[in-house]
Amino acid sequence: MNDTPGWASPGSAPSDGQKPDHSGPAEPTDRPGPAQPADQPAQAPQSPGPQWSEEQPPPAQWSAPSGPTAPGQAPPPPPPGPGWGNQPPGGYGPAGSGGHGAPGAHRGWGSGWGGPPPAAKPGVIPLRPLGVGEILDGAVSTMRTYWRTVLGISLTVAVLTQVIVVLFQGLVLDDTSTDALDDPSASLSELSRAMGDALLSSTVVFVISLVGTVIATALLTTVTSRAVLGKPVTIGEAWRDARPQVLKLFGLICVLLLITVGVVTVGALPGLLVTVAGSTGAGVALMVLGIIGAGIVALWLAIRFSLASPALMLEKQGIKKAMGRSAKLVQGTWWRIFGIQLLATLIANVVASIIVIPFTLLAAALSGDGLTGWLNTGGGSLGWTFLIISGIGSVIGSMITFPITAGVTVLLYIDQRIRREALDLELARAAGVQGYGSTAPGTIPGS
């Protein structure tokens, strides 16, 4: 076999039935004929015996010749069984297997068998460029195969995140400050204050959730990278591997948040200045348009740097180099990565909602206003009973969303490196796959 990775061209491998320097096709090893003793050299036939008839059946219907069998001659092989009727184009078997075909022609796998052999799969994904379904399946398979480690990490991060959120909402957030949003007679200043408080609350909760998501991604990166190789990892091993990069990871989070806040501020600043100048209607309209435009830019940057976290953790890069690596890997495939990330987020959130919504309804029913009062007031007050029960549901939901979103991000990073840098060769060597690179297939069409 040649040493180049994958099937470079049809027929690049020499036949199994002939020597590499043999120019013609090898004779089939199963053609019936006189048997020679193992300890005697081959001799030309001299004595007449049962001869093959000149009239032979078609190639697809070979059968044994008639007539008695000569002494010392091996009986001819039985006719082929059902299913061998018509030969595939190019011979009996794969490339250069010695089947009938054009003299000197070596047929590839695709000529008679419909494609190359499957890629090596030592772990949760095959070592080749991945399709959307394979990325999602790899994330779910990691969670299912190494559920103790994955769910242990997810549960720990989710509990810490929800405890901080519940304490913030119960002790810091004034749930009555947003009542003006439901009051038709509220003044402009009251509405502005209520909108500011609601925005602050949503921002703080979002930041806390984002920090928890990134930490879970950092710890689950090691688990997923080992799962690709088929090697398990404990929570302690994952922490020891991630610990040297944790401070850099928090720095990366801060940089990305500052970029997002800066983009949104620049987008909203013209409308804010117009509003302060006295033109309230035009200022509000301009501010809305600016925030929409800034949101589009922030989304583009978020996808562009979405692979920075696994690059920082796996390559032990700094913040700037990790962001540069992510931008390089995403370049030219922004829409594909955006679509896969969006699909994974939707699936994870739908599954989590199936768990969170019943807990929310139960929390509302057990709170002071009851379920009816909670629905009539658009959410009711944030009592401790409601916060604790709904927080338990959020913890269970996060145990599902963290592994899926983190796994998809890491597998997208690995997929992009396989496509651009042939990382599959390094992964195969690390997994101990023998002979990978000389017989492994290349890109699967449509992946």
GROMACS .gro file of C-alpha atoms in nm:
model
  447
    1MET     CA    1   0.000   0.000   0.000
    2ASN     CA    2   0.114   0.351  -0.060
    3ASP     CA    3   0.208   0.580   0.224
    4THR     CA    4  -0.012   0.875   0.129
    5PRO     CA    5  -0.313   0.940   0.351
    6GLY     CA    6  -0.645   0.833   0.210
    7TRP     CA    7  -0.727   0.705  -0.134
    8ALA     CA    8  -0.529   0.945  -0.350
    9SER     CA    9  -0.655   0.797  -0.676
   10PRO     CA   10  -0.842   0.486  -0.785
   11GLY     CA   11  -0.614   0.185  -0.805
   12SER     CA   12  -0.327   0.343  -0.613
   13ALA     CA   13  -0.273   0.026  -0.409
   14PRO     CA   14  -0.110  -0.284  -0.562
   15SER     CA   15  -0.311  -0.600  -0.592
   16ASP     CA   16  -0.324  -0.852  -0.313
   17GLY     CA   17  -0.290  -1.127  -0.568
   18GLN     CA   18   0.019  -1.003  -0.750
   19LYS     CA   19   0.350  -0.843  -0.676
   20PRO     CA   20   0.372  -0.465  -0.685
   21ASP     CA   21   0.604  -0.469  -0.987
   22HIS     CA   22   0.382  -0.705  -1.191
   23SER     CA   23   0.228  -0.519  -1.480
   24GLY     CA   24  -0.051  -0.755  -1.577
   25PRO     CA   25  -0.351  -0.875  -1.380
   26ALA     CA   26  -0.299  -1.165  -1.146
   27GLU     CA   27  -0.453  -1.498  -1.228
   28PRO     CA   28  -0.754  -1.583  -1.013
   29THR     CA   29  -0.657  -1.815  -0.733
   30ASP     CA   30  -0.984  -2.004  -0.746
   31ARG     CA   31  -0.970  -2.116  -1.113
   32PRO     CA   32  -1.007  -2.497  -1.121
   33GLY     CA   33  -0.723  -2.701  -1.263
   34PRO     CA   34  -0.495  -2.994  -1.196
   35ALA     CA   35  -0.359  -3.001  -0.842
   36GLN     CA   36   0.016  -3.025  -0.793
   37PRO     CA   37   0.171  -3.197  -0.494
   38ALA     CA   38   0.327  -2.953  -0.252
   39ASP     CA   39   0.674  -3.118  -0.266
   40GLN     CA   40   0.705  -3.137  -0.646
   41PRO     CA   41   0.778  -2.857  -0.891
   42ALA     CA   42   0.513  -2.760  -1.138
   43GLN     CA   43   0.536  -2.961  -1.464
   44ALA     CA   44   0.363  -2.928  -1.794
   45PRO     CA   45   0.074  -3.170  -1.836
   46GLN     CA   46   0.174  -3.467  -2.052
   47SER     CA   47  -0.087  -3.738  -2.006
   48PRO     CA   48  -0.430  -3.681  -2.150
   49GLY     CA   49  -0.709  -3.662  -1.900
   50PRO     CA   50  -1.045  -3.501  -1.870
   51GLN     CA   51  -1.017  -3.180  -2.065
   52TRP     CA   52  -1.224  -2.864  -2.048
   53SER     CA   53  -1.484  -2.847  -2.319
   54GLU     CA   54  -1.443  -2.574  -2.576
   55GLU     CA   55  -1.801  -2.468  -2.518
   56GLN     CA   56  -1.821  -2.307  -2.179
   57PRO     CA   57  -2.119  -2.147  -2.006
   58PRO     CA   58  -2.126  -1.768  -1.961
   59PRO     CA   59  -1.882  -1.624  -1.702
   60ALA     CA   60  -2.160  -1.576  -1.449
   61GLN     CA   61  -2.256  -1.946  -1.457
   62TRP     CA   62  -1.930  -2.142  -1.430
   63SER     CA   63  -1.982  -2.508  -1.339
   64ALA     CA   64  -1.762  -2.815  -1.309
   65PRO     CA   65  -1.668  -2.998  -1.632
   66SER     CA   66  -1.821  -3.334  -1.703
   67GLY     CA   67  -1.627  -3.656  -1.703
   68PRO     CA   68  -1.448  -3.867  -1.446
   69THR     CA   69  -1.181  -3.723  -1.227
   70ALA     CA   70  -0.830  -3.841  -1.296
   71PRO     CA   71  -0.642  -4.012  -1.013
   72GLY     CA   72  -0.440  -3.765  -0.809
   73GLN     CA   73  -0.636  -3.471  -0.942
   74ALA     CA   74  -0.822  -3.249  -0.701
   75PRO     CA   75  -1.194  -3.225  -0.772
   76PRO     CA   76  -1.306  -2.896  -0.922
   77PRO     CA   77  -1.461  -2.645  -0.685
   78PRO     CA   78  -1.839  -2.639  -0.648
   79PRO     CA   79  -2.034  -2.378  -0.839
   80PRO     CA   80  -2.066  -2.041  -0.672
   81GLY     CA   81  -2.354  -1.994  -0.436
   82PRO     CA   82  -2.642  -1.754  -0.484
   83GLY     CA   83  -2.560  -1.387  -0.487
   84TRP     CA   84  -2.246  -1.411  -0.702
   85GLY     CA   85  -2.432  -1.401  -1.033
   86ASN     CA   86  -2.314  -1.100  -1.228
   87GLN     CA   87  -1.969  -0.973  -1.151
   88PRO     CA   88  -1.938  -0.610  -1.052
   89PRO     CA   89  -1.772  -0.389  -1.309
   90GLY     CA   90  -1.399  -0.411  -1.286
   91GLY     CA   91  -1.363  -0.763  -1.144
   92TYR     CA   92  -1.443  -0.979  -0.844
   93GLY     CA   93  -1.310  -0.752  -0.573
   94PRO     CA   94  -1.148  -0.429  -0.471
   95ALA     CA   95  -0.850  -0.254  -0.617
   96GLY     CA   96  -0.609  -0.491  -0.788
   97SER     CA   97  -0.753  -0.804  -0.625
   98GLY     CA   98  -0.676  -1.019  -0.926
   99GLY     CA   99  -1.029  -1.031  -1.068
  100HIS     CA  100  -1.110  -1.038  -1.439
  101GLY     CA  101  -1.088  -0.700  -1.607
  102ALA     CA  102  -0.888  -0.506  -1.855
  103PRO     CA  103  -0.525  -0.622  -1.874
  104GLY     CA  104  -0.303  -0.412  -1.650
  105ALA     CA  105  -0.593  -0.212  -1.507
  106HIS     CA  106  -0.624  -0.176  -1.131
  107ARG     CA  107  -0.977  -0.103  -1.026
  108GLY     CA  108  -1.050   0.117  -0.720
  109TRP     CA  109  -1.298   0.044  -0.450
  110GLY     CA  110  -1.550   0.280  -0.603
  111SER     CA  111  -1.556   0.091  -0.936
  112GLY     CA  112  -1.713  -0.229  -0.807
  113TRP     CA  113  -1.807  -0.195  -0.442
  114GLY     CA  114  -1.968   0.149  -0.413
  115GLY     CA  115  -1.712   0.336  -0.201
  116PRO     CA  116  -1.404   0.314   0.021
  117PRO     CA  117  -1.402   0.139   0.357
  118PRO     CA  118  -1.535   0.339   0.652
  119ALA     CA  119  -1.305   0.573   0.841
  120ALA     CA  120  -1.146   0.463   1.166
  121LYS     CA  121  -1.362   0.538   1.469
  122PRO     CA  122  -1.171   0.479   1.792
  123GLY     CA  123  -1.408   0.698   1.990
  124VAL     CA  124  -1.734   0.886   1.952
  125ILE     CA  125  -1.670   1.023   1.600
  126PRO     CA  126  -1.514   0.886   1.281
  127LEU     CA  127  -1.174   1.036   1.201
  128ARG     CA  128  -1.273   1.234   0.894
  129PRO     CA  129  -1.461   1.557   0.820
  130LEU     CA  130  -1.792   1.538   1.004
  131GLY     CA  131  -2.148   1.604   0.901
  132VAL     CA  132  -2.400   1.792   1.113
  133GLY     CA  133  -2.563   1.474   1.241
  134GLU     CA  134  -2.226   1.323   1.334
  135ILE     CA  135  -2.132   1.630   1.539
  136LEU     CA  136  -2.461   1.621   1.730
  137ASP     CA  137  -2.439   1.244   1.771
  138GLY     CA  138  -2.080   1.275   1.897
  139ALA     CA  139  -2.186   1.520   2.167
  140VAL     CA  140  -2.472   1.295   2.280
  141SER     CA  141  -2.252   0.983   2.263
  142THR     CA  142  -1.992   1.149   2.485
  143MET     CA  143  -2.258   1.228   2.744
  144ARG     CA  144  -2.400   0.876   2.723
  145THR     CA  145  -2.068   0.688   2.729
  146TYR     CA  146  -1.893   0.892   3.000
  147TRP     CA  147  -2.204   0.997   3.188
  148ARG     CA  148  -2.047   0.986   3.534
  149THR     CA  149  -1.779   1.242   3.447
  150VAL     CA  150  -1.996   1.454   3.218
  151LEU     CA  151  -2.295   1.477   3.450
  152GLY     CA  152  -2.070   1.526   3.752
  153ILE     CA  153  -1.908   1.831   3.592
  154SER     CA  154  -2.241   1.964   3.464
  155LEU     CA  155  -2.412   1.918   3.800
  156THR     CA  156  -2.135   2.095   3.989
  157VAL     CA  157  -2.126   2.394   3.755
  158ALA     CA  158  -2.506   2.414   3.731
  159VAL     CA  159  -2.552   2.409   4.111
  160LEU     CA  160  -2.293   2.683   4.167
  161THR     CA  161  -2.441   2.894   3.886
  162GLN     CA  162  -2.800   2.861   4.005
  163VAL     CA  163  -2.709   2.932   4.368
  164ILE     CA  164  -2.552   3.262   4.264
  165VAL     CA  165  -2.852   3.348   4.042
  166VAL     CA  166  -3.106   3.265   4.316
  167LEU     CA  167  -2.917   3.467   4.578
  168PHE     CA  168  -2.890   3.761   4.340
  169GLN     CA  169  -3.258   3.753   4.252
  170GLY     CA  170  -3.369   3.702   4.612
  171LEU     CA  171  -3.138   3.944   4.792
  172VAL     CA  172  -3.029   4.208   4.542
  173LEU     CA  173  -3.301   4.234   4.279
  174ASP     CA  174  -3.610   4.434   4.376
  175ASP     CA  175  -3.891   4.254   4.199
  176THR     CA  176  -4.129   4.549   4.249
  177SER     CA  177  -3.913   4.787   4.046
  178THR     CA  178  -4.040   4.642   3.720
  179ASP     CA  179  -4.411   4.676   3.804
  180ALA     CA  180  -4.423   5.003   3.611
  181LEU     CA  181  -4.387   4.808   3.288
  182ASP     CA  182  -4.739   4.668   3.341
  183ASP     CA  183  -4.887   5.001   3.455
  184PRO     CA  184  -5.047   5.201   3.169
  185SER     CA  185  -5.044   5.519   3.376
  186ALA     CA  186  -4.671   5.506   3.459
  187SER     CA  187  -4.466   5.811   3.376
  188LEU     CA  188  -4.172   5.815   3.136
  189SER     CA  189  -3.920   5.828   3.420
  190GLU     CA  190  -4.081   5.528   3.591
  191LEU     CA  191  -4.080   5.332   3.267
  192SER     CA  192  -3.715   5.423   3.206
  193ARG     CA  193  -3.619   5.311   3.556
  194ALA     CA  194  -3.815   4.987   3.520
  195MET     CA  195  -3.654   4.913   3.183
  196GLY     CA  196  -3.312   4.984   3.330
  197ASP     CA  197  -3.370   4.752   3.624
  198ALA     CA  198  -3.501   4.476   3.397
  199LEU     CA  199  -3.204   4.518   3.166
  200LEU     CA  200  -2.963   4.507   3.460
  201SER     CA  201  -3.125   4.194   3.598
  202SER     CA  202  -3.119   4.018   3.262
  203THR     CA  203  -2.759   4.121   3.201
  204VAL     CA  204  -2.637   3.995   3.538
  205VAL     CA  205  -2.819   3.664   3.500
  206PHE     CA  206  -2.685   3.630   3.146
  207VAL     CA  207  -2.328   3.699   3.256
  208ILE     CA  208  -2.351   3.446   3.539
  209SER     CA  209  -2.495   3.185   3.305
  210LEU     CA  210  -2.231   3.263   3.044
  211VAL     CA  211  -1.950   3.220   3.296
  212GLY     CA  212  -2.096   2.886   3.404
  213THR     CA  213  -2.132   2.775   3.042
  214VAL     CA  214  -1.773   2.862   2.958
  215ILE     CA  215  -1.638   2.690   3.270
  216ALA     CA  216  -1.838   2.379   3.185
  217THR     CA  217  -1.707   2.398   2.830
  218ALA     CA  218  -1.351   2.423   2.960
  219LEU     CA  219  -1.385   2.116   3.180
  220LEU     CA  220  -1.583   1.919   2.924
  221THR     CA  221  -1.328   2.000   2.654
  222THR     CA  222  -1.086   1.749   2.804
  223VAL     CA  223  -1.360   1.488   2.836
  224THR     CA  224  -1.470   1.531   2.475
  225SER     CA  225  -1.116   1.533   2.337
  226ARG     CA  226  -1.043   1.206   2.519
  227ALA     CA  227  -1.377   1.063   2.406
  228VAL     CA  228  -1.272   1.121   2.044
  229LEU     CA  229  -0.977   0.888   2.112
  230GLY     CA  230  -1.191   0.639   2.302
  231LYS     CA  231  -1.014   0.712   2.631
  232PRO     CA  232  -1.208   0.792   2.951
  233VAL     CA  233  -1.113   1.070   3.190
  234THR     CA  234  -1.214   1.138   3.549
  235ILE     CA  235  -1.330   1.469   3.694
  236GLY     CA  236  -0.997   1.509   3.874
  237GLU     CA  237  -0.800   1.452   3.554
  238ALA     CA  238  -1.020   1.699   3.367
  239TRP     CA  239  -0.964   1.961   3.638
  240ARG     CA  240  -0.587   1.906   3.647
  241ASP     CA  241  -0.572   1.948   3.271
  242ALA     CA  242  -0.791   2.260   3.269
  243ARG     CA  243  -0.653   2.432   3.580
  244PRO     CA  244  -0.346   2.597   3.420
  245GLN     CA  245  -0.571   2.763   3.162
  246VAL     CA  246  -0.859   2.872   3.389
  247LEU     CA  247  -0.730   3.227   3.449
  248LYS     CA  248  -0.667   3.273   3.077
  249LEU     CA  249  -1.016   3.142   3.013
  250PHE     CA  250  -1.169   3.403   3.243
  251GLY     CA  251  -0.957   3.664   3.067
  252LEU     CA  252  -1.099   3.545   2.737
  253ILE     CA  253  -1.452   3.575   2.877
  254CYS     CA  254  -1.385   3.932   2.991
  255VAL     CA  255  -1.239   4.029   2.654
  256LEU     CA  256  -1.535   3.886   2.465
  257LEU     CA  257  -1.781   4.058   2.701
  258LEU     CA  258  -1.600   4.391   2.666
  259ILE     CA  259  -1.608   4.358   2.288
  260THR     CA  260  -1.982   4.285   2.298
  261VAL     CA  261  -2.057   4.574   2.536
  262GLY     CA  262  -1.842   4.808   2.329
  263VAL     CA  263  -2.018   4.716   2.005
  264VAL     CA  264  -2.365   4.760   2.160
  265THR     CA  265  -2.264   5.091   2.318
  266VAL     CA  266  -2.134   5.228   1.990
  267GLY     CA  267  -2.456   5.121   1.820
  268ALA     CA  268  -2.682   5.281   2.081
  269LEU     CA  269  -2.475   5.598   2.137
  270PRO     CA  270  -2.607   5.807   1.841
  271GLY     CA  271  -2.968   5.751   1.943
  272LEU     CA  272  -2.886   5.827   2.304
  273LEU     CA  273  -2.723   6.156   2.206
  274VAL     CA  274  -3.024   6.254   1.994
  275THR     CA  275  -3.257   6.171   2.282
  276VAL     CA  276  -3.055   6.386   2.524
  277ALA     CA  277  -3.062   6.670   2.271
  278GLY     CA  278  -3.443   6.681   2.300
  279SER     CA  279  -3.572   6.476   2.006
  280THR     CA  280  -3.716   6.184   2.198
  281GLY     CA  281  -3.903   6.009   1.916
  282ALA     CA  282  -3.619   6.025   1.665
  283GLY     CA  283  -3.366   5.934   1.935
  284VAL     CA  284  -3.556   5.623   2.040
  285ALA     CA  285  -3.596   5.511   1.678
  286LEU     CA  286  -3.228   5.570   1.607
  287MET     CA  287  -3.131   5.388   1.925
  288VAL     CA  288  -3.340   5.084   1.829
  289LEU     CA  289  -3.184   5.073   1.483
  290GLY     CA  290  -2.837   5.113   1.631
  291ILE     CA  291  -2.893   4.832   1.880
  292ILE     CA  292  -3.020   4.602   1.604
  293GLY     CA  293  -2.715   4.676   1.390
  294ALA     CA  294  -2.484   4.634   1.687
  295GLY     CA  295  -2.651   4.303   1.769
  296ILE     CA  296  -2.578   4.174   1.419
  297VAL     CA  297  -2.213   4.275   1.449
  298ALA     CA  298  -2.190   4.122   1.798
  299LEU     CA  299  -2.339   3.795   1.667
  300TRP     CA  300  -2.087   3.786   1.381
  301LEU     CA  301  -1.801   3.837   1.626
  302ALA     CA  302  -1.943   3.578   1.867
  303ILE     CA  303  -1.942   3.308   1.596
  304ARG     CA  304  -1.602   3.421   1.469
  305PHE     CA  305  -1.452   3.371   1.816
  306SER     CA  306  -1.672   3.075   1.917
  307LEU     CA  307  -1.383   2.827   1.882
  308ALA     CA  308  -1.143   3.033   2.093
  309SER     CA  309  -1.227   2.845   2.413
  310PRO     CA  310  -1.133   2.495   2.287
  311ALA     CA  311  -0.831   2.641   2.108
  312LEU     CA  312  -0.715   2.799   2.434
  313MET     CA  313  -0.773   2.481   2.635
  314LEU     CA  314  -0.639   2.218   2.395
  315GLU     CA  315  -0.354   2.410   2.235
  316LYS     CA  316  -0.253   2.586   2.559
  317GLN     CA  317  -0.266   2.917   2.376
  318GLY     CA  318  -0.287   3.270   2.511
  319ILE     CA  319  -0.598   3.486   2.475
  320LYS     CA  320  -0.490   3.670   2.162
  321LYS     CA  321  -0.359   3.361   1.985
  322ALA     CA  322  -0.669   3.162   2.077
  323MET     CA  323  -0.892   3.430   1.926
  324GLY     CA  324  -0.672   3.437   1.617
  325ARG     CA  325  -0.689   3.058   1.588
  326SER     CA  326  -1.069   3.070   1.613
  327ALA     CA  327  -1.094   3.340   1.348
  328LYS     CA  328  -0.871   3.136   1.115
  329LEU     CA  329  -1.068   2.814   1.165
  330VAL     CA  330  -1.404   2.987   1.119
  331GLN     CA  331  -1.298   3.180   0.811
  332GLY     CA  332  -1.501   3.076   0.509
  333THR     CA  333  -1.741   2.858   0.711
  334TRP     CA  334  -1.917   3.119   0.924
  335TRP     CA  335  -2.268   3.024   0.814
  336ARG     CA  336  -2.208   2.652   0.863
  337ILE     CA  337  -2.076   2.699   1.216
  338PHE     CA  338  -2.355   2.944   1.295
  339GLY     CA  339  -2.617   2.698   1.173
  340ILE     CA  340  -2.473   2.406   1.369
  341GLN     CA  341  -2.437   2.613   1.687
  342LEU     CA  342  -2.791   2.747   1.646
  343LEU     CA  343  -2.933   2.398   1.587
  344ALA     CA  344  -2.750   2.256   1.888
  345THR     CA  345  -2.869   2.545   2.107
  346LEU     CA  346  -3.229   2.500   1.994
  347ILE     CA  347  -3.222   2.125   2.059
  348ALA     CA  348  -3.062   2.167   2.401
  349ASN     CA  349  -3.304   2.443   2.503
  350VAL     CA  350  -3.610   2.250   2.384
  351VAL     CA  351  -3.503   1.944   2.584
  352ALA     CA  352  -3.424   2.160   2.887
  353SER     CA  353  -3.759   2.341   2.860
  354ILE     CA  354  -3.941   2.009   2.882
  355ILE     CA  355  -3.783   1.975   3.227
  356VAL     CA  356  -3.778   2.339   3.342
  357ILE     CA  357  -4.140   2.432   3.260
  358PRO     CA  358  -4.301   2.172   3.490
  359PHE     CA  359  -4.075   2.286   3.776
  360THR     CA  360  -4.171   2.649   3.707
  361LEU     CA  361  -4.541   2.568   3.717
  362LEU     CA  362  -4.492   2.368   4.036
  363ALA     CA  363  -4.302   2.658   4.193
  364ALA     CA  364  -4.580   2.898   4.097
  365ALA     CA  365  -4.846   2.667   4.241
  366LEU     CA  366  -4.660   2.641   4.573
  367SER     CA  367  -4.583   3.013   4.599
  368GLY     CA  368  -4.803   3.263   4.785
  369ASP     CA  369  -5.013   3.382   4.489
  370GLY     CA  370  -5.075   3.033   4.352
  371LEU     CA  371  -5.065   2.929   3.990
  372THR     CA  372  -5.365   3.144   3.890
  373GLY     CA  373  -5.228   3.455   4.055
  374TRP     CA  374  -4.885   3.390   3.902
  375LEU     CA  375  -5.037   3.367   3.555
  376ASN     CA  376  -5.262   3.672   3.603
  377THR     CA  377  -4.974   3.892   3.720
  378GLY     CA  378  -4.741   3.778   3.444
  379GLY     CA  379  -4.499   3.600   3.675
  380GLY     CA  380  -4.590   3.719   4.022
  381SER     CA  381  -4.335   3.807   4.286
  382LEU     CA  382  -4.002   3.628   4.314
  383GLY     CA  383  -4.049   3.458   4.649
  384TRP     CA  384  -3.797   3.218   4.794
  385THR     CA  385  -4.022   2.917   4.732
  386PHE     CA  386  -4.053   3.005   4.367
  387LEU     CA  387  -3.680   3.076   4.329
  388ILE     CA  388  -3.567   2.752   4.496
  389ILE     CA  389  -3.803   2.516   4.312
  390SER     CA  390  -3.750   2.681   3.975
  391GLY     CA  391  -3.375   2.680   4.045
  392ILE     CA  392  -3.382   2.302   4.093
  393GLY     CA  393  -3.547   2.268   3.753
  394SER     CA  394  -3.284   2.496   3.600
  395VAL     CA  395  -3.007   2.282   3.749
  396ILE     CA  396  -3.151   1.967   3.591
  397GLY     CA  397  -3.196   2.146   3.259
  398SER     CA  398  -2.839   2.276   3.269
  399MET     CA  399  -2.712   1.923   3.320
  400ILE     CA  400  -2.842   1.854   2.970
  401THR     CA  401  -2.760   2.179   2.794
  402PHE     CA  402  -2.401   2.205   2.916
  403PRO     CA  403  -2.277   1.874   2.769
  404ILE     CA  404  -2.456   1.925   2.436
  405THR     CA  405  -2.344   2.283   2.374
  406ALA     CA  406  -1.991   2.220   2.504
  407GLY     CA  407  -1.957   1.895   2.310
  408VAL     CA  408  -2.074   2.055   1.986
  409THR     CA  409  -1.827   2.343   2.028
  410VAL     CA  410  -1.533   2.109   2.087
  411LEU     CA  411  -1.632   1.876   1.802
  412LEU     CA  412  -1.672   2.175   1.569
  413TYR     CA  413  -1.318   2.280   1.660
  414ILE     CA  414  -1.188   1.927   1.593
  415ASP     CA  415  -1.385   1.907   1.268
  416GLN     CA  416  -1.243   2.235   1.140
  417ARG     CA  417  -0.889   2.124   1.221
  418ILE     CA  418  -0.947   1.792   1.043
  419ARG     CA  419  -1.069   1.979   0.735
  420ARG     CA  420  -0.789   2.236   0.734
  421GLU     CA  421  -0.493   2.075   0.909
  422ALA     CA  422  -0.542   1.697   0.874
  423LEU     CA  423  -0.578   1.657   1.249
  424ASP     CA  424  -0.729   1.313   1.191
  425LEU     CA  425  -0.379   1.173   1.128
  426GLU     CA  426  -0.258   1.296   1.466
  427LEU     CA  427  -0.573   1.169   1.636
  428ALA     CA  428  -0.533   0.827   1.475
  429ARG     CA  429  -0.174   0.800   1.593
  430ALA     CA  430  -0.274   0.912   1.942
  431ALA     CA  431  -0.554   0.653   1.948
  432GLY     CA  432  -0.317   0.378   1.832
  433VAL     CA  433  -0.488   0.312   1.497
  434GLN     CA  434  -0.248   0.101   1.292
  435GLY     CA  435  -0.179   0.195   0.932
  436TYR     CA  436  -0.396   0.506   0.934
  437GLY     CA  437  -0.288   0.751   0.665
  438SER     CA  438  -0.212   0.487   0.403
  439THR     CA  439  -0.554   0.322   0.382
  440ALA     CA  440  -0.789   0.564   0.549
  441PRO     CA  441  -1.046   0.730   0.327
  442GLY     CA  442  -1.061   1.100   0.272
  443THR     CA  443  -1.348   1.343   0.282
  444ILE     CA  444  -1.689   1.184   0.256
  445PRO     CA  445  -1.899   1.365  -0.006
  446GLY     CA  446  -2.173   1.576   0.142
  447SER     CA  447  -2.011   1.604   0.485
   0.00000   0.00000   0.00000
